[in-house]
Short mmCIF file of C-alpha atoms in Angstrom, two decimals:
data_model
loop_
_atom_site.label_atom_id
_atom_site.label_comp_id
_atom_site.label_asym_id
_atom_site.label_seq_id
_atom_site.Cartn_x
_atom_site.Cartn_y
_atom_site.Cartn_z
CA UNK Z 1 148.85 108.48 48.70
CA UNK Z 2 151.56 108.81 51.27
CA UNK Z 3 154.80 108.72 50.66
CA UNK Z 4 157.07 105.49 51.78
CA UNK Z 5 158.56 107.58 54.29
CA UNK Z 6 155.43 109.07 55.92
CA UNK Z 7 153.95 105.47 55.76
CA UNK Z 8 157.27 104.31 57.52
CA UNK Z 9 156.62 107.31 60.28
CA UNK Z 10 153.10 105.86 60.96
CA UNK Z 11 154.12 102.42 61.71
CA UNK Z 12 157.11 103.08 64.16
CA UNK Z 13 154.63 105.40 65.60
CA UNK Z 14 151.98 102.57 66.48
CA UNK Z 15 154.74 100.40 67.36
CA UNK Z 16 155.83 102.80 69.62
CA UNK Z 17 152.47 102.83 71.06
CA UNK Z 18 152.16 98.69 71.49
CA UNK Z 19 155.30 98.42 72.78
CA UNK Z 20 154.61 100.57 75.76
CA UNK Z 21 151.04 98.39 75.84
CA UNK Z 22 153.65 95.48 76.68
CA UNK Z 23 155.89 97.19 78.69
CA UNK Z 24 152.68 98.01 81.06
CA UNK Z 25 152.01 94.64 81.31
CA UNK Z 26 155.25 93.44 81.70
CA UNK Z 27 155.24 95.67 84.44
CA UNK Z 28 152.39 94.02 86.02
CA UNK Z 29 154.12 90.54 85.69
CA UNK Z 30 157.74 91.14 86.84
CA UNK Z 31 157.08 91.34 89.92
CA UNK Z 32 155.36 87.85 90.22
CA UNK Z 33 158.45 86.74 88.77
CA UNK Z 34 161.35 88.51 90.48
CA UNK Z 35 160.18 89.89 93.80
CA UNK Z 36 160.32 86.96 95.97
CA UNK Z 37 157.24 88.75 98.66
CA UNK Z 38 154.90 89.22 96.27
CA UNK Z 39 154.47 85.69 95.80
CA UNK Z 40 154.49 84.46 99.21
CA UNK Z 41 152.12 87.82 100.01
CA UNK Z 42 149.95 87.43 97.10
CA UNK Z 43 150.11 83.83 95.34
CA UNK Z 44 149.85 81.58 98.62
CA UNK Z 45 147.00 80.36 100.86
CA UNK Z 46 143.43 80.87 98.93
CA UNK Z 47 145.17 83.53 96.24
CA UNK Z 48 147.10 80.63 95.25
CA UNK Z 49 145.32 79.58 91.95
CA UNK Z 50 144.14 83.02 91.35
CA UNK Z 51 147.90 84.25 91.12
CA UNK Z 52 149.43 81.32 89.25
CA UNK Z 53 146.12 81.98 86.64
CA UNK Z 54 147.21 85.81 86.38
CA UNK Z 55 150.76 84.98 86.31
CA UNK Z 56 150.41 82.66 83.25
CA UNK Z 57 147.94 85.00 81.41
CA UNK Z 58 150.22 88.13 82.01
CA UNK Z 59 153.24 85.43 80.49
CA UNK Z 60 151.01 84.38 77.20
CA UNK Z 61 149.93 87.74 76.49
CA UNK Z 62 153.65 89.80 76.91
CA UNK Z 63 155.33 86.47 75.42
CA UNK Z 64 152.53 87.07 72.47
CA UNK Z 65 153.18 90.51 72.22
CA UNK Z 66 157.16 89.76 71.68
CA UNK Z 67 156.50 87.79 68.79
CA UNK Z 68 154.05 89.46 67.05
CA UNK Z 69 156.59 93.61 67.62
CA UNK Z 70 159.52 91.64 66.43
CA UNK Z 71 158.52 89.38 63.97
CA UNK Z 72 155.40 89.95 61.99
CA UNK Z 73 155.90 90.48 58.21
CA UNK Z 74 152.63 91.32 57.14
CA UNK Z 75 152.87 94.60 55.44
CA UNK Z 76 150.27 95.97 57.53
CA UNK Z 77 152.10 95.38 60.96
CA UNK Z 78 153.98 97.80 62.63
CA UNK Z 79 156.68 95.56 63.60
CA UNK Z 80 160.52 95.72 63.96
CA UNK Z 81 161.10 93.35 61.50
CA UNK Z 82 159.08 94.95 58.75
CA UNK Z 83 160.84 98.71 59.81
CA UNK Z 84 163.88 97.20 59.42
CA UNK Z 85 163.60 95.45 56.43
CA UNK Z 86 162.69 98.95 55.08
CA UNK Z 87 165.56 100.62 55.89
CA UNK Z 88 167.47 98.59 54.04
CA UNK Z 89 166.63 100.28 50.75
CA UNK Z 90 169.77 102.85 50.60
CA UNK Z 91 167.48 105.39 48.56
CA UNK Z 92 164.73 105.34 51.75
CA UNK Z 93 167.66 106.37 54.12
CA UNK Z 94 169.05 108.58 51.93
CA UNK Z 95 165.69 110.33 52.38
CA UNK Z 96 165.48 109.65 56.18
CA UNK Z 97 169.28 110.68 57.10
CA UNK Z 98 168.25 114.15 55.49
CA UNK Z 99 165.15 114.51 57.14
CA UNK Z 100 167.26 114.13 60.69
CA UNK Z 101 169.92 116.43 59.39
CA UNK Z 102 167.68 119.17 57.93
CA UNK Z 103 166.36 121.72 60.59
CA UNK Z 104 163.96 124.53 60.22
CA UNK Z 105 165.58 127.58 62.05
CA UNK Z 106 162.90 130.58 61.69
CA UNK Z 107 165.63 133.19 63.43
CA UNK Z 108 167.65 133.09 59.80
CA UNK Z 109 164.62 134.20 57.65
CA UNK Z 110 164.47 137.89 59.84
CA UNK Z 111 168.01 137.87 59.81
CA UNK Z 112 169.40 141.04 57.15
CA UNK Z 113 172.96 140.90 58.12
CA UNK Z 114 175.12 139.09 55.62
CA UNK Z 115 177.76 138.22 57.71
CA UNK Z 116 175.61 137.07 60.43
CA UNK Z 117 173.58 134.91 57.47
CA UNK Z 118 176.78 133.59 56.12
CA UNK Z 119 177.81 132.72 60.26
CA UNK Z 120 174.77 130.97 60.52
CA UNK Z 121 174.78 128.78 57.29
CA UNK Z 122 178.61 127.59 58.39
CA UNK Z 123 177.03 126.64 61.28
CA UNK Z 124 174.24 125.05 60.34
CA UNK Z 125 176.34 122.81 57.68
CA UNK Z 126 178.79 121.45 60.25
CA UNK Z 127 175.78 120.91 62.71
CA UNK Z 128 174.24 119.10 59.86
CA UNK Z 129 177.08 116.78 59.05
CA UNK Z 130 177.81 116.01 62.59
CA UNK Z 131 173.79 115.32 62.34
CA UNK Z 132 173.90 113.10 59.52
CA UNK Z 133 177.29 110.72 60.72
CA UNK Z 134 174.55 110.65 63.84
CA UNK Z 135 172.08 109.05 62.38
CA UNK Z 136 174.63 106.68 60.54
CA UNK Z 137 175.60 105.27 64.39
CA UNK Z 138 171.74 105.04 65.20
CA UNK Z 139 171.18 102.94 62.22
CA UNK Z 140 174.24 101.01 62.57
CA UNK Z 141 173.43 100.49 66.04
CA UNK Z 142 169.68 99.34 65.48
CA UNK Z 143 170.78 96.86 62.68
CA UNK Z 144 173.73 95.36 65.25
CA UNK Z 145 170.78 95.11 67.98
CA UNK Z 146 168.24 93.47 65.74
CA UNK Z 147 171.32 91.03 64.11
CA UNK Z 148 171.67 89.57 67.63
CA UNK Z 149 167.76 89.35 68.55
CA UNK Z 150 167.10 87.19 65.92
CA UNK Z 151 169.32 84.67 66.29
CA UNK Z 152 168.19 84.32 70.42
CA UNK Z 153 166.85 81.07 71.14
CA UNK Z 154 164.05 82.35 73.35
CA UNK Z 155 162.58 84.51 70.50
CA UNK Z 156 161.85 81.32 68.85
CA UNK Z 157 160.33 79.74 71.71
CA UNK Z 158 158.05 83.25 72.30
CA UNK Z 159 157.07 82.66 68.36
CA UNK Z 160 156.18 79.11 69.58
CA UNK Z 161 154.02 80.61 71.95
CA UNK Z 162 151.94 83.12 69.93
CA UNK Z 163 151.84 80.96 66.71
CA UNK Z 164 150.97 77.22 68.98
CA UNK Z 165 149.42 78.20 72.47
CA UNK Z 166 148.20 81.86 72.47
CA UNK Z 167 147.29 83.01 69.55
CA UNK Z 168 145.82 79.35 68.27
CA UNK Z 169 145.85 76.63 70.03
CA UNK Z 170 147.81 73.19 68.57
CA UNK Z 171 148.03 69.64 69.94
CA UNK Z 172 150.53 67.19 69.42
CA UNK Z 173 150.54 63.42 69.58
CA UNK Z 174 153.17 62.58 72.29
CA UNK Z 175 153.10 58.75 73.26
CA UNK Z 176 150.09 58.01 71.56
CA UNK Z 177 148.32 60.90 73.66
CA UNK Z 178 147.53 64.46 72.33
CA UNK Z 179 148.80 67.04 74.20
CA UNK Z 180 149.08 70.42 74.49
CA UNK Z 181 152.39 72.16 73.63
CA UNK Z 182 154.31 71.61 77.03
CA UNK Z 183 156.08 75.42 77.21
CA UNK Z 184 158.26 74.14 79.45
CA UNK Z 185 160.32 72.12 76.86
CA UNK Z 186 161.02 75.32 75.26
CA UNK Z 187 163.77 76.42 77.20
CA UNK Z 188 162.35 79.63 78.22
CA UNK Z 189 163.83 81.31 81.02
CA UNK Z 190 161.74 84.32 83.04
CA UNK Z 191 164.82 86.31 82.43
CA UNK Z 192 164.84 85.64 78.65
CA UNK Z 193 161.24 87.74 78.33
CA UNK Z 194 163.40 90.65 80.34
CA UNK Z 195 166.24 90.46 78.07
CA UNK Z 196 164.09 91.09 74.83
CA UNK Z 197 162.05 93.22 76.23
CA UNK Z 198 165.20 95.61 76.74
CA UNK Z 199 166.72 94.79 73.80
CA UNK Z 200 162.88 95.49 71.76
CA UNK Z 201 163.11 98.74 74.01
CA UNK Z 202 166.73 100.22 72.04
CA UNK Z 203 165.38 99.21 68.79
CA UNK Z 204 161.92 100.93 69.09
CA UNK Z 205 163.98 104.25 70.16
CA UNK Z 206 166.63 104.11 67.28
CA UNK Z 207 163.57 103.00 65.10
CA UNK Z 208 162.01 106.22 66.34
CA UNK Z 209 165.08 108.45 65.99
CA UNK Z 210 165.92 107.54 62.27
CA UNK Z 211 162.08 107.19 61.16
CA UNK Z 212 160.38 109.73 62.70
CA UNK Z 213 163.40 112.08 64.40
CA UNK Z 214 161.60 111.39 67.92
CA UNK Z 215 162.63 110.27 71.08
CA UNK Z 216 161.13 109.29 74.15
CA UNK Z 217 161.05 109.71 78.21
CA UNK Z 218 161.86 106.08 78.62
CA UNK Z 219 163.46 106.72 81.96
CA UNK Z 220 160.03 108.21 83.17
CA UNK Z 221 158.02 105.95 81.79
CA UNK Z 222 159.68 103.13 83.48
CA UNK Z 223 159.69 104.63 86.95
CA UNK Z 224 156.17 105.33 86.51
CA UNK Z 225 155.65 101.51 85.90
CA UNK Z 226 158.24 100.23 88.06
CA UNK Z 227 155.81 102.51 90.84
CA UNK Z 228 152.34 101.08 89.27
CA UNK Z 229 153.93 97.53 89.82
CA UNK Z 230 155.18 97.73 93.13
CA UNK Z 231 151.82 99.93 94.35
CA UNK Z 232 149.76 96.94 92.68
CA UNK Z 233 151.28 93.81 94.06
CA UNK Z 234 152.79 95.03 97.76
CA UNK Z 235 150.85 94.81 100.66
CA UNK Z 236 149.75 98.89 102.15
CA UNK Z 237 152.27 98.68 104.48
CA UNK Z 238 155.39 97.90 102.21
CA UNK Z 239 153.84 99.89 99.65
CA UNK Z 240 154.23 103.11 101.58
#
C-alpha cells in the first residue's frame, strides 16, 4: 500500500494535470470575454448564436471545473481542499518538510578527503535549514491563499453552478412557475472566474512544491495559451 505521502504526491499530481485542462479552456473563453474585437469579429451577424452557445458552454464547463479543484471532499478527488486538509496533520509535514530539505548529492559518496567531507556536510546542513524555514513560507503562504478563497462570494456561486446547472440540472418554483436557476442572480462577475483562477494557480504550485518538491513553467505555459487564444479567435490578419 502506499504511503500517505506518496498517495498525497499522486493527487497534487493529477490536480496539477486538471488544472492546466481548465486553464486551456479558460484560455479559449477569455477572450470572448475581455477582448472587445473578438466579439464584434466573431459573435455578430450569422456567428451570433453560435458564439453566445460556445461562450456559455466554455463558462459552465471552467465555472464547473472551479468547483469541483477547489472544493470536492471526496477522498478520491484530487482537489485543493482535500490536499489541504491533509497537510494539516503536523506529523504528515513533518515528513514532507524533510523530504524538501533532504537532497541526494552523489559528488560526496567519491569524495575521500575528510576535510572536504566535513566542508560539504556544513554546507549541506545550513542549505538544509534555510530549505526547511522554505517550505514553512510555502505552506504558510498556501494556507493564507486558500483562507481567503473560501470565504469569496463567487466560489459559492461557481459551486451553485456545478452542483444546480452543470453538473445536474435543478428547477425552482419562482411565482408559481418552475424555472431554471437564473445564474445571473448569482452575482457572478466575468472577472471573478479570472480572479480564482489565479488565485487556484498559486495554490496548485505551493501544493506542488511542499507535496511533491516540483515546480512548474507557468510563465510558458501561459504564453503558449495566451498565443493559442489569440491565434483561435482573431481574424488572419490581426493574428499575424
Amino acid at each position: 500500500m502506499p504511503s500517505q505521502s506518496e498517495k498525497l504526491e499522486a493527487h497534487a499530481s493529477h490536480l496539477l494535470d486538471a488544472f492546466i485542462r481548465l486553464r486551456e479552456r479558460y484560455a479559449m473563453l477569455e477572450p470572448m470575454l475581455f477582448d472587445p474585437d473578438v466579439p464584434k469579429e466573431r459573435g455578430s451577424s450569422v456567428q451570433a448564436r453560435g458564439f453566445l452557445i460556445l461562450r456559455h458552454s466554455l463558462f459552465l464547463s471552467c465555472a464547473q471545473d472551479i468547483a469541483k479543484l477547489a472544493l470536492d471532499s471526496h477522498k478520491q478527488t484530487p482537489s485543493i481542499k482535500n490536499l489541504m486538509t491533509s497537510l494539516e496533520d503536523p506529523h504528515l509535514c513533518k515528513i514532507l518538510q524533510e523530504k524538501y530539505a533532504i537532497w541526494v548529492t552523489p559528488f560526496t559518496e567519491t569524495e575521500t578527503d575528510l576535510e572536504i567531507i566535513a566542508a560539504l556536510g556544513r554546507i549541506e546542513a545550513r542549505e538544509q535549514t534555510e530549505r526547511r524555514a522554505q517550505f514553512d513560507e510555502i505552506l504558510a503562504k498556501a494556507k493564507r491563499h486558500w483562507a481567503a478563497l473560501v470565504f469569496e462570494t463567487y466560489l459559492t456561486g461557481f459551486l451553485t453552478i456545478r452542483d444546480k446547472v452543470s453538473a445536474h440540472t435543478e428547477i425552482l418554483l419562482v411565482a408559481d412557475k418552475y424555472q431554471f436557476v437564473d445564474i445571473s442572480t448569482l452575482g457572478i462577475k466575468w472577472s471573478d472566474m479570472k480572479r480564482a483562477i489565479k488565485t487556484m494557480r498559486s495554490l496548485v504550485e505551493d501544493l506542488g512544491l511542499v507535496i511533491r518538491n516540483a515546480g512548474f513553467a507557468w510563465d510558458m505555459l501561459d504564453a503558449q495559451l495566451v498565443k493559442a487564444g489569440k491565434d483561435f479567435w482573431l481574424v488572419p490578419e490581426r493574428a499575424q
